[in-house]
Amino acid sequence: MTEPVILARTDSSAPSRPAVDWAEREARLRGLPMRAVLYPPPDPIRAKMIVYGIPHGADAPGLSLGSRLPAAIRATDHPLVLVPNGHGATHRSGSILLGTDARNPSDGTIDFAFDSARVRDALLHVVYAWSLPSCAAEWPFGVPEADRATWEDHEVQLLADVLGPWREKYPQVAVLEDVVLFTPAQALLHHAGSAALVVVGRKSGTEWGEAVRGVLHEAACPVAVVPAWMTP
């Protein structure tokens, strides 16, 4: 059976309109059926992704994913797309923004991002936030420009090596690689304003962090949270 795009509900009320719109459009793009279900469902269910609507901006001060999302959805093993109720959030055109770690990449997350760019014929903007080596803090007069450039060149090559196989798998997807000396949250927020979808990974047993909360709260952009252990 073809895996559907699942529109999650946690009670008998209707899901938010932006979440419905996003799920319906995604299902059409991927040629998949779309189902609205009460979550968690009574029986095990397989899905291409689960779509869930959340408050945005003034409706969600101090957004806490841990407290706002039902535990069954928060802990799902499926890709989870969080759609904020911000005006126009579901109808953006723009790039797919992938936040990744070139030193600890997630194949499932990268594949999801490439495939999302493919079905939209969109640019895939890959952002890798790196940091200076710990030894840099011990240098009393700051980091020499030559050393910083050498370290950055190494990080750029790491990202290129990680993305190489995915470029071959998805040759039709245009990719912009961006290696930045920011925190992950800063890196995503800096570019999320022009993105149609932000894709991030989730490690087992962890919350999704400042970066996801910031994008949902400030950019009104749908965010796909993909389990890092998911295989393509």
Coordinates of N, CA and C in Angstrom, one line a residue:
M1 N 0.8 -1.2 0.0 CA 0.0 0.0 0.0 C 0.9 1.2 0.0
T2 N 0.5 2.2 -0.8 CA 1.3 3.5 -0.9 C 1.2 4.2 0.5
E3 N 2.3 4.7 1.0 CA 2.3 5.4 2.3 C 1.7 6.8 2.1
P4 N 0.7 7.1 2.9 CA 0.1 8.5 2.7 C 0.8 9.6 3.5
V5 N 0.5 10.8 3.1 CA 0.8 11.9 3.9 C -0.3 12.0 5.0
I6 N 0.1 12.0 6.2 CA -0.8 12.0 7.4 C -1.0 13.4 7.9
L7 N -2.2 13.8 8.0 CA -2.5 15.0 8.7 C -3.0 14.7 10.1
A8 N -2.2 15.0 11.1 CA -2.5 14.5 12.5 C -3.4 15.4 13.2
R9 N -4.3 14.8 14.0 CA -5.2 15.5 14.9 C -5.1 14.8 16.2
T10 N -5.3 15.5 17.3 CA -5.2 14.9 18.6 C -6.6 14.9 19.3
D11 N -7.6 15.4 18.7 CA -8.9 15.3 19.2 C -9.9 15.4 18.0
S12 N -11.2 15.6 18.3 CA -12.2 15.5 17.2 C -12.3 16.8 16.5
S13 N -11.6 17.9 16.9 CA -11.7 19.2 16.2 C -11.0 19.1 14.9
A14 N -11.4 20.1 14.0 CA -10.8 20.1 12.7 C -9.3 20.7 12.8
P15 N -8.4 20.1 12.0 CA -7.0 20.7 12.0 C -7.0 22.1 11.4
S16 N -5.9 22.8 11.7 CA -5.8 24.2 11.2 C -5.8 24.2 9.7
R17 N -6.3 25.3 9.1 CA -6.3 25.4 7.7 C -5.0 25.4 7.0
P18 N -4.0 26.1 7.6 CA -2.6 26.1 7.0 C -2.1 24.7 6.9
A19 N -2.3 23.9 8.0 CA -1.8 22.5 8.0 C -2.5 21.6 7.0
V20 N -3.8 21.8 6.8 CA -4.6 21.1 5.8 C -4.0 21.5 4.4
D21 N -3.9 22.8 4.1 CA -3.4 23.2 2.8 C -2.0 22.6 2.5
W22 N -1.2 22.7 3.5 CA 0.2 22.2 3.3 C 0.2 20.7 3.0
A23 N -0.6 19.9 3.8 CA -0.6 18.5 3.6 C -1.2 18.1 2.3
E24 N -2.3 18.8 1.9 CA -2.9 18.5 0.6 C -2.0 18.8 -0.6
R25 N -1.3 19.9 -0.5 CA -0.3 20.2 -1.6 C 0.8 19.3 -1.6
E26 N 1.4 18.9 -0.5 CA 2.5 17.9 -0.4 C 2.0 16.6 -1.0
A27 N 0.8 16.1 -0.7 CA 0.4 14.9 -1.2 C 0.3 14.9 -2.7
R28 N -0.2 16.0 -3.2 CA -0.3 16.2 -4.7 C 1.1 16.2 -5.3
L29 N 2.0 16.9 -4.8 CA 3.4 17.0 -5.3 C 4.0 15.6 -5.4
R30 N 3.7 14.8 -4.4 CA 4.4 13.5 -4.3 C 3.5 12.3 -4.9
G31 N 2.3 12.7 -5.4 CA 1.4 11.7 -5.9 C 1.0 10.6 -4.9
L32 N 0.7 11.1 -3.7 CA 0.3 10.2 -2.6 C -1.0 10.6 -2.1
P33 N -1.7 9.6 -1.4 CA -3.0 10.0 -0.8 C -2.7 10.8 0.5
M34 N -3.7 11.5 0.9 CA -3.6 12.2 2.2 C -4.7 11.8 3.1
R35 N -4.4 11.5 4.4 CA -5.4 11.1 5.3 C -5.3 11.9 6.6
A36 N -6.5 12.3 7.1 CA -6.5 13.0 8.4 C -6.9 11.9 9.5
V37 N -6.1 11.8 10.5 CA -6.3 10.8 11.5 C -6.2 11.4 12.9
L38 N -6.9 10.8 13.9 CA -6.6 11.1 15.3 C -5.3 10.4 15.6
Y39 N -4.5 11.1 16.4 CA -3.2 10.6 16.7 C -2.9 10.6 18.2
P40 N -2.4 9.5 18.8 CA -1.9 8.3 18.0 C -3.1 7.5 17.5
P41 N -2.9 6.8 16.4 CA -3.9 6.0 15.8 C -4.0 4.7 16.6
P42 N -5.2 4.0 16.6 CA -5.3 2.8 17.4 C -4.4 1.6 16.9
D43 N -4.0 1.6 15.7 CA -3.1 0.6 15.2 C -1.8 1.2 14.6
P44 N -0.7 0.4 14.6 CA 0.5 0.9 14.0 C 0.2 1.4 12.6
I45 N 0.9 2.5 12.2 CA 0.6 3.1 10.9 C 2.0 3.6 10.3
R46 N 2.1 3.4 9.0 CA 3.2 3.8 8.2 C 2.8 5.1 7.5
A47 N 3.7 6.0 7.4 CA 3.4 7.3 6.7 C 4.7 7.8 6.1
K48 N 4.5 8.5 4.9 CA 5.6 9.3 4.3 C 6.0 10.4 5.2
M49 N 5.0 11.0 5.9 CA 5.3 12.1 6.8 C 4.0 12.4 7.6
I50 N 4.2 13.0 8.7 CA 3.0 13.5 9.6 C 3.1 15.0 9.6
V51 N 1.9 15.6 9.3 CA 1.8 17.0 9.3 C 1.0 17.5 10.5
Y52 N 1.5 18.5 11.2 CA 0.8 18.9 12.4 C 0.8 20.4 12.5
G53 N -0.3 21.1 12.7 CA -0.4 22.5 12.8 C -0.1 23.0 14.2
I54 N 0.6 24.1 14.3 CA 0.9 24.7 15.7 C 0.6 26.2 15.6
P55 N 0.5 26.8 16.8 CA 0.3 28.3 16.9 C 1.6 29.0 16.4
H56 N 1.5 30.3 16.1 CA 2.7 31.0 15.6 C 2.7 32.4 16.2
G57 N 3.8 32.9 16.4 CA 4.0 34.3 16.8 C 3.3 34.7 18.1
A58 N 2.4 35.7 18.0 CA 1.8 36.2 19.2 C 0.9 35.1 19.8
D59 N 0.5 34.1 19.1 CA -0.3 33.0 19.6 C 0.5 32.0 20.4
A60 N 1.8 32.1 20.3 CA 2.6 31.1 20.9 C 3.8 31.7 21.6
P61 N 3.6 32.6 22.6 CA 4.7 33.2 23.2 C 5.6 32.2 24.0
G62 N 6.9 32.3 23.8 CA 7.8 31.4 24.5 C 7.5 29.9 24.1
L63 N 7.3 29.7 22.8 CA 6.9 28.4 22.3 C 7.9 27.3 22.8
S64 N 7.3 26.3 23.4 CA 8.1 25.2 23.9 C 7.5 23.9 23.2
L65 N 8.4 23.3 22.4 CA 7.9 22.2 21.7 C 7.6 21.0 22.6
G66 N 8.4 20.9 23.7 CA 8.1 19.8 24.6 C 6.8 19.9 25.3
S67 N 6.3 21.1 25.5 CA 5.0 21.3 26.2 C 3.8 21.4 25.2
R68 N 4.0 21.9 24.0 CA 3.0 22.2 23.1 C 2.6 21.0 22.2
L69 N 3.5 20.1 22.0 CA 3.2 18.9 21.1 C 2.9 17.7 21.9
P70 N 1.8 16.9 21.5 CA 1.5 15.7 22.2 C 2.7 14.7 22.2
A71 N 2.9 14.0 23.2 CA 4.1 13.1 23.3 C 4.2 12.1 22.2
A72 N 3.0 11.6 21.7 CA 3.0 10.6 20.7 C 3.5 11.2 19.4
I73 N 3.2 12.4 19.1 CA 3.7 13.1 17.9 C 5.1 13.5 18.0
R74 N 5.5 14.0 19.2 CA 6.8 14.5 19.5 C 7.8 13.4 19.3
A75 N 7.4 12.2 19.6 CA 8.4 11.0 19.6 C 8.2 10.2 18.4
T76 N 7.5 10.6 17.4 CA 7.2 9.7 16.2 C 8.5 9.4 15.5
D77 N 8.5 8.2 14.9 CA 9.6 7.8 14.0 C 9.5 8.2 12.6
H78 N 8.4 8.9 12.3 CA 8.2 9.4 10.9 C 8.7 10.9 10.8
P79 N 9.0 11.3 9.6 CA 9.2 12.8 9.4 C 8.0 13.5 9.9
L80 N 8.2 14.6 10.7 CA 7.1 15.4 11.2 C 7.3 16.8 10.7
V81 N 6.2 17.3 10.0 CA 6.2 18.6 9.5 C 5.4 19.5 10.4
L82 N 5.9 20.5 11.0 CA 5.2 21.4 11.8 C 4.9 22.7 11.0
V83 N 3.6 22.9 10.9 CA 3.1 24.0 10.1 C 2.5 25.1 11.0
P84 N 3.2 26.3 11.1 CA 2.7 27.4 11.9 C 1.5 28.0 11.3
N85 N 0.7 28.6 12.1 CA -0.6 29.2 11.6 C -0.3 30.7 11.1
G86 N 0.9 31.0 10.8 CA 1.2 32.4 10.3 C 0.6 32.6 9.0
H87 N 0.2 33.8 8.7 CA -0.4 34.2 7.4 C 0.5 33.8 6.2
G88 N 0.0 33.0 5.3 CA 0.8 32.8 4.1 C 1.9 31.8 4.2
A89 N 2.1 31.2 5.4 CA 3.2 30.3 5.7 C 3.2 29.1 4.8
T90 N 2.1 28.6 4.4 CA 2.0 27.4 3.6 C 2.1 27.6 2.1
H91 N 2.1 28.9 1.7 CA 2.1 29.2 0.2 C 3.3 29.8 -0.3
R92 N 4.4 29.8 0.5 CA 5.6 30.4 0.1 C 6.3 29.6 -1.1
S93 N 6.9 30.4 -2.0 CA 7.8 29.8 -2.9 C 9.2 30.1 -2.5
G94 N 10.1 29.3 -2.7 CA 11.4 29.6 -2.2 C 12.2 28.3 -2.1
S95 N 13.4 28.4 -1.5 CA 14.3 27.2 -1.5 C 13.9 26.3 -0.3
I96 N 14.5 25.1 -0.4 CA 14.4 24.2 0.7 C 15.7 24.4 1.5
L97 N 15.5 24.7 2.8 CA 16.7 25.0 3.6 C 17.0 23.8 4.5
L98 N 18.2 23.2 4.4 CA 18.6 22.1 5.1 C 19.7 22.5 6.1
G99 N 19.4 22.3 7.4 CA 20.5 22.4 8.4 C 21.1 21.1 8.7
T100 N 22.4 21.0 8.5 CA 23.1 19.7 8.6 C 24.4 19.9 9.4
D101 N 25.0 18.8 9.8 CA 26.3 18.7 10.5 C 27.2 17.9 9.6
A102 N 28.1 18.5 9.0 CA 29.0 17.7 8.1 C 29.9 16.7 8.8
R103 N 30.0 16.9 10.1 CA 30.8 15.9 10.9 C 30.0 14.8 11.4
N104 N 28.7 14.9 11.4 CA 27.8 13.9 11.9 C 26.5 13.9 11.1
P105 N 26.6 13.6 9.8 CA 25.4 13.8 9.0 C 24.4 12.7 9.2
S106 N 23.1 13.0 8.8 CA 22.0 12.0 8.9 C 21.6 11.8 7.5
D107 N 21.8 10.6 7.0 CA 21.4 10.2 5.6 C 19.9 10.4 5.4
G108 N 19.1 10.0 6.3 CA 17.6 10.1 6.2 C 17.2 11.6 6.1
T109 N 17.8 12.5 6.8 CA 17.5 13.9 6.8 C 17.9 14.5 5.5
I110 N 19.1 14.2 5.0 CA 19.6 14.7 3.8 C 18.7 14.3 2.6
D111 N 18.4 13.0 2.6 CA 17.6 12.4 1.5 C 16.2 13.1 1.5
F112 N 15.6 13.3 2.6 CA 14.3 14.0 2.7 C 14.4 15.4 2.1
A113 N 15.4 16.1 2.4 CA 15.6 17.5 1.9 C 15.8 17.5 0.4
F114 N 16.7 16.6 -0.1 CA 16.9 16.5 -1.6 C 15.6 16.2 -2.3
D115 N 14.8 15.2 -1.7 CA 13.6 14.8 -2.4 C 12.5 15.9 -2.3
S116 N 12.5 16.6 -1.2 CA 11.6 17.8 -1.1 C 11.9 18.8 -2.2
A117 N 13.2 19.1 -2.4 CA 13.6 20.0 -3.4 C 13.2 19.5 -4.8
R118 N 13.4 18.2 -5.0 CA 13.1 17.6 -6.3 C 11.6 17.8 -6.7
V119 N 10.7 17.4 -5.8 CA 9.3 17.5 -6.1 C 8.8 18.9 -6.3
R120 N 9.5 19.9 -5.8 CA 9.2 21.3 -6.0 C 9.9 22.0 -7.1
D121 N 10.9 21.3 -7.6 CA 11.9 21.9 -8.6 C 12.5 23.2 -8.0
A122 N 12.9 23.0 -6.7 CA 13.4 24.2 -5.9 C 14.9 24.0 -5.7
L123 N 15.5 25.1 -5.4 CA 16.9 25.1 -4.9 C 17.0 24.5 -3.5
L124 N 18.0 23.7 -3.3 CA 18.3 23.2 -2.0 C 19.5 24.0 -1.4
H125 N 19.2 24.7 -0.3 CA 20.2 25.5 0.3 C 20.6 24.8 1.6
V126 N 21.9 24.3 1.6 CA 22.4 23.5 2.7 C 23.3 24.3 3.5
V127 N 22.9 24.5 4.8 CA 23.7 25.3 5.7 C 24.3 24.4 6.8
Y128 N 25.6 24.6 6.9 CA 26.4 23.9 7.9 C 27.1 24.9 8.8
A129 N 26.7 24.9 10.1 CA 27.2 25.8 11.1 C 28.4 25.2 11.7
W130 N 29.6 25.8 11.6 CA 30.8 25.2 12.2 C 31.3 26.1 13.3
S131 N 32.2 25.7 14.1 CA 32.8 26.5 15.1 C 34.3 26.3 15.1
L132 N 35.0 27.3 15.6 CA 36.5 27.3 15.7 C 36.9 26.1 16.7
P133 N 38.1 25.6 16.4 CA 38.6 24.5 17.3 C 38.8 25.1 18.7
S134 N 38.7 24.3 19.7 CA 38.8 24.7 21.1 C 40.1 25.4 21.4
C135 N 41.1 25.1 20.7 CA 42.4 25.7 20.9 C 42.4 27.2 20.6
A136 N 41.5 27.6 19.8 CA 41.5 29.0 19.3 C 41.2 29.9 20.5
A137 N 40.5 29.4 21.5 CA 40.2 30.3 22.7 C 41.4 30.6 23.5
E138 N 42.5 29.8 23.3 CA 43.7 30.0 24.1 C 44.6 31.0 23.5
W139 N 44.3 31.5 22.3 CA 45.2 32.4 21.6 C 44.9 33.8 22.1
P140 N 45.8 34.5 22.7 CA 45.5 35.8 23.4 C 45.2 36.9 22.4
F141 N 45.6 36.9 21.2 CA 45.4 38.0 20.2 C 44.5 37.6 19.1
G142 N 43.6 36.6 19.3 CA 42.7 36.1 18.3 C 43.3 35.2 17.3
V143 N 42.4 34.7 16.4 CA 42.8 33.7 15.5 C 43.4 34.4 14.2
P144 N 44.6 34.1 13.8 CA 45.1 34.6 12.6 C 44.2 34.2 11.4
E145 N 44.1 35.2 10.5 CA 43.2 35.0 9.3 C 43.6 33.7 8.5
A146 N 44.9 33.5 8.4 CA 45.4 32.3 7.6 C 44.9 31.0 8.2
D147 N 45.0 31.0 9.5 CA 44.5 29.7 10.2 C 43.0 29.5 10.1
R148 N 42.3 30.6 10.3 CA 40.9 30.5 10.1 C 40.5 30.1 8.7
A149 N 41.1 30.6 7.7 CA 40.8 30.3 6.3 C 41.1 28.8 6.1
T150 N 42.2 28.3 6.7 CA 42.6 26.9 6.5 C 41.5 26.0 7.1
W151 N 41.1 26.3 8.4 CA 40.0 25.6 9.0 C 38.7 25.6 8.3
E152 N 38.4 26.8 7.8 CA 37.1 26.9 7.0 C 37.2 26.1 5.7
D153 N 38.3 26.1 5.0 CA 38.4 25.3 3.8 C 38.2 23.8 4.1
H154 N 38.7 23.4 5.2 CA 38.6 22.0 5.6 C 37.1 21.7 5.8
E155 N 36.4 22.6 6.5 CA 34.9 22.4 6.8 C 34.1 22.4 5.4
V156 N 34.5 23.3 4.5 CA 33.9 23.3 3.2 C 34.0 22.0 2.5
Q157 N 35.2 21.4 2.6 CA 35.5 20.1 1.9 C 34.7 19.0 2.6
L158 N 34.6 19.1 3.9 CA 33.8 18.0 4.6 C 32.4 18.0 4.1
L159 N 31.8 19.2 4.0 CA 30.4 19.3 3.5 C 30.3 18.8 2.1
A160 N 31.2 19.2 1.2 CA 31.2 18.8 -0.2 C 31.3 17.2 -0.3
D161 N 32.1 16.6 0.6 CA 32.2 15.2 0.6 C 30.9 14.5 1.0
V162 N 30.3 15.1 2.0 CA 29.0 14.5 2.5 C 27.9 14.6 1.4
L163 N 27.8 15.7 0.7 CA 26.8 15.9 -0.2 C 27.0 15.3 -1.6
G164 N 28.3 14.9 -1.9 CA 28.6 14.3 -3.2 C 27.7 13.2 -3.6
P165 N 27.5 12.1 -2.8 CA 26.6 11.0 -3.2 C 25.2 11.5 -3.5
W166 N 24.7 12.4 -2.7 CA 23.3 12.9 -2.9 C 23.2 13.7 -4.1
R167 N 24.2 14.5 -4.5 CA 24.2 15.2 -5.8 C 24.1 14.2 -6.9
E168 N 24.8 13.1 -6.8 CA 24.7 12.1 -7.9 C 23.3 11.4 -7.9
K169 N 22.7 11.2 -6.7 CA 21.4 10.5 -6.7 C 20.3 11.5 -7.2
Y170 N 20.5 12.8 -7.0 CA 19.5 13.8 -7.4 C 20.1 14.8 -8.3
P171 N 20.5 14.4 -9.5 CA 21.3 15.4 -10.4 C 20.4 16.6 -10.8
Q172 N 19.1 16.4 -10.7 CA 18.2 17.5 -11.2 C 18.1 18.6 -10.1
V173 N 18.6 18.4 -8.9 CA 18.4 19.3 -7.8 C 19.6 20.3 -7.8
A174 N 19.3 21.6 -7.9 CA 20.4 22.6 -7.8 C 20.7 22.8 -6.3
V175 N 22.0 22.8 -5.9 CA 22.4 22.9 -4.5 C 23.3 24.1 -4.3
L176 N 23.0 24.8 -3.2 CA 23.8 25.9 -2.7 C 24.4 25.4 -1.4
E177 N 25.7 25.3 -1.3 CA 26.4 24.9 0.0 C 26.9 26.1 0.7
D178 N 26.5 26.2 2.0 CA 26.8 27.4 2.8 C 27.5 26.9 4.1
V179 N 28.7 27.3 4.3 CA 29.4 26.9 5.5 C 29.6 28.2 6.3
V180 N 29.0 28.3 7.5 CA 29.0 29.6 8.2 C 29.5 29.4 9.6
L181 N 30.1 30.5 10.1 CA 30.7 30.5 11.5 C 29.6 31.1 12.4
F182 N 28.5 30.4 12.5 CA 27.4 30.7 13.4 C 27.0 29.6 14.3
T183 N 26.1 29.8 15.2 CA 25.4 28.7 15.9 C 24.4 28.1 14.9
P184 N 24.0 26.9 15.1 CA 22.9 26.3 14.2 C 21.7 27.2 14.2
A185 N 21.3 27.7 15.3 CA 20.1 28.5 15.4 C 20.2 29.8 14.6
Q186 N 21.4 30.5 14.7 CA 21.6 31.7 14.0 C 21.7 31.4 12.5
A187 N 22.3 30.3 12.1 CA 22.5 29.9 10.7 C 21.1 29.7 10.0
L188 N 20.2 29.0 10.7 CA 18.9 28.7 10.1 C 18.0 30.0 10.1
L189 N 18.0 30.7 11.2 CA 17.2 31.9 11.2 C 17.6 33.0 10.2
H190 N 18.9 33.0 9.9 CA 19.5 34.0 9.0 C 18.9 33.8 7.6
H191 N 18.6 32.5 7.2 CA 18.1 32.2 5.9 C 16.7 31.7 5.8
A192 N 16.0 31.5 6.9 CA 14.7 30.9 6.9 C 13.6 31.8 6.4
G193 N 13.9 33.1 6.4 CA 12.9 34.0 5.9 C 12.5 33.9 4.4
S194 N 13.4 33.3 3.7 CA 13.2 33.1 2.2 C 13.0 31.7 1.9
A195 N 12.8 30.8 2.8 CA 12.6 29.4 2.6 C 11.2 29.0 2.5
A196 N 10.9 28.0 1.7 CA 9.6 27.4 1.6 C 9.4 26.3 2.7
L197 N 10.5 25.7 3.1 CA 10.5 24.6 4.0 C 11.9 24.5 4.6
V198 N 12.0 24.3 6.0 CA 13.2 24.1 6.6 C 13.3 22.6 7.1
V199 N 14.4 22.0 6.8 CA 14.6 20.6 7.2 C 15.7 20.4 8.2
V200 N 15.4 19.8 9.3 CA 16.4 19.5 10.3 C 16.3 18.1 10.8
G201 N 17.3 17.6 11.4 CA 17.3 16.2 11.9 C 17.0 16.2 13.4
R202 N 16.6 15.1 13.9 CA 16.4 14.9 15.3 C 17.1 13.6 15.8
K203 N 17.9 13.7 16.8 CA 18.6 12.6 17.3 C 17.8 11.9 18.4
S204 N 18.0 10.6 18.5 CA 17.2 9.8 19.4 C 17.3 10.3 20.9
G205 N 16.2 10.5 21.5 CA 16.2 10.9 22.9 C 16.5 12.4 23.2
T206 N 16.5 13.2 22.1 CA 16.8 14.6 22.3 C 15.6 15.5 21.9
E207 N 15.5 16.7 22.5 CA 14.6 17.7 22.0 C 15.2 18.3 20.7
W208 N 14.4 19.1 20.1 CA 14.8 19.6 18.8 C 15.5 20.9 18.8
G209 N 15.5 21.5 20.0 CA 16.5 22.6 20.2 C 16.0 24.0 19.7
E210 N 16.9 24.9 20.0 CA 16.7 26.4 19.8 C 16.4 26.7 18.4
A211 N 17.1 26.0 17.5 CA 17.0 26.3 16.1 C 15.6 26.1 15.5
V212 N 15.0 25.0 15.9 CA 13.6 24.7 15.4 C 12.6 25.7 16.0
R213 N 12.7 25.9 17.3 CA 11.8 26.9 18.0 C 11.9 28.3 17.4
G214 N 13.2 28.7 17.1 CA 13.3 30.0 16.5 C 12.7 30.2 15.1
V215 N 12.9 29.2 14.3 CA 12.3 29.2 12.9 C 10.8 29.2 13.0
L216 N 10.2 28.4 13.8 CA 8.8 28.3 14.0 C 8.2 29.6 14.5
H217 N 8.9 30.2 15.5 CA 8.4 31.4 16.2 C 8.6 32.7 15.4
E218 N 9.7 32.8 14.7 CA 10.1 34.0 14.1 C 9.9 34.1 12.6
A219 N 10.1 32.9 11.9 CA 10.0 32.9 10.4 C 8.7 32.5 9.9
A220 N 7.8 31.9 10.7 CA 6.5 31.4 10.2 C 6.7 30.4 9.0
C221 N 7.7 29.6 9.1 CA 8.0 28.7 8.0 C 7.8 27.3 8.4
P222 N 7.1 26.4 7.6 CA 7.0 25.0 8.0 C 8.4 24.4 8.2
V223 N 8.5 23.5 9.2 CA 9.7 22.9 9.6 C 9.5 21.4 9.5
A224 N 10.3 20.7 8.8 CA 10.3 19.2 8.8 C 11.4 18.7 9.7
V225 N 11.0 17.9 10.7 CA 11.9 17.4 11.7 C 12.0 15.9 11.4
V226 N 13.2 15.5 10.9 CA 13.3 14.1 10.4 C 14.2 13.3 11.4
P227 N 13.7 12.1 11.9 CA 14.5 11.3 12.8 C 15.8 11.0 12.1
A228 N 16.9 11.2 12.9 CA 18.3 11.0 12.3 C 18.5 9.6 12.0
W229 N 17.8 8.7 12.7 CA 18.0 7.2 12.5 C 17.2 6.7 11.3
M230 N 16.4 7.5 10.7 CA 15.6 7.0 9.6 C 16.5 6.8 8.4
T231 N 16.3 5.7 7.7 CA 17.1 5.3 6.5 C 16.4 5.8 5.3
P232 N 17.1 6.2 4.2 CA 16.5 6.7 3.0 C 15.6 5.6 2.3

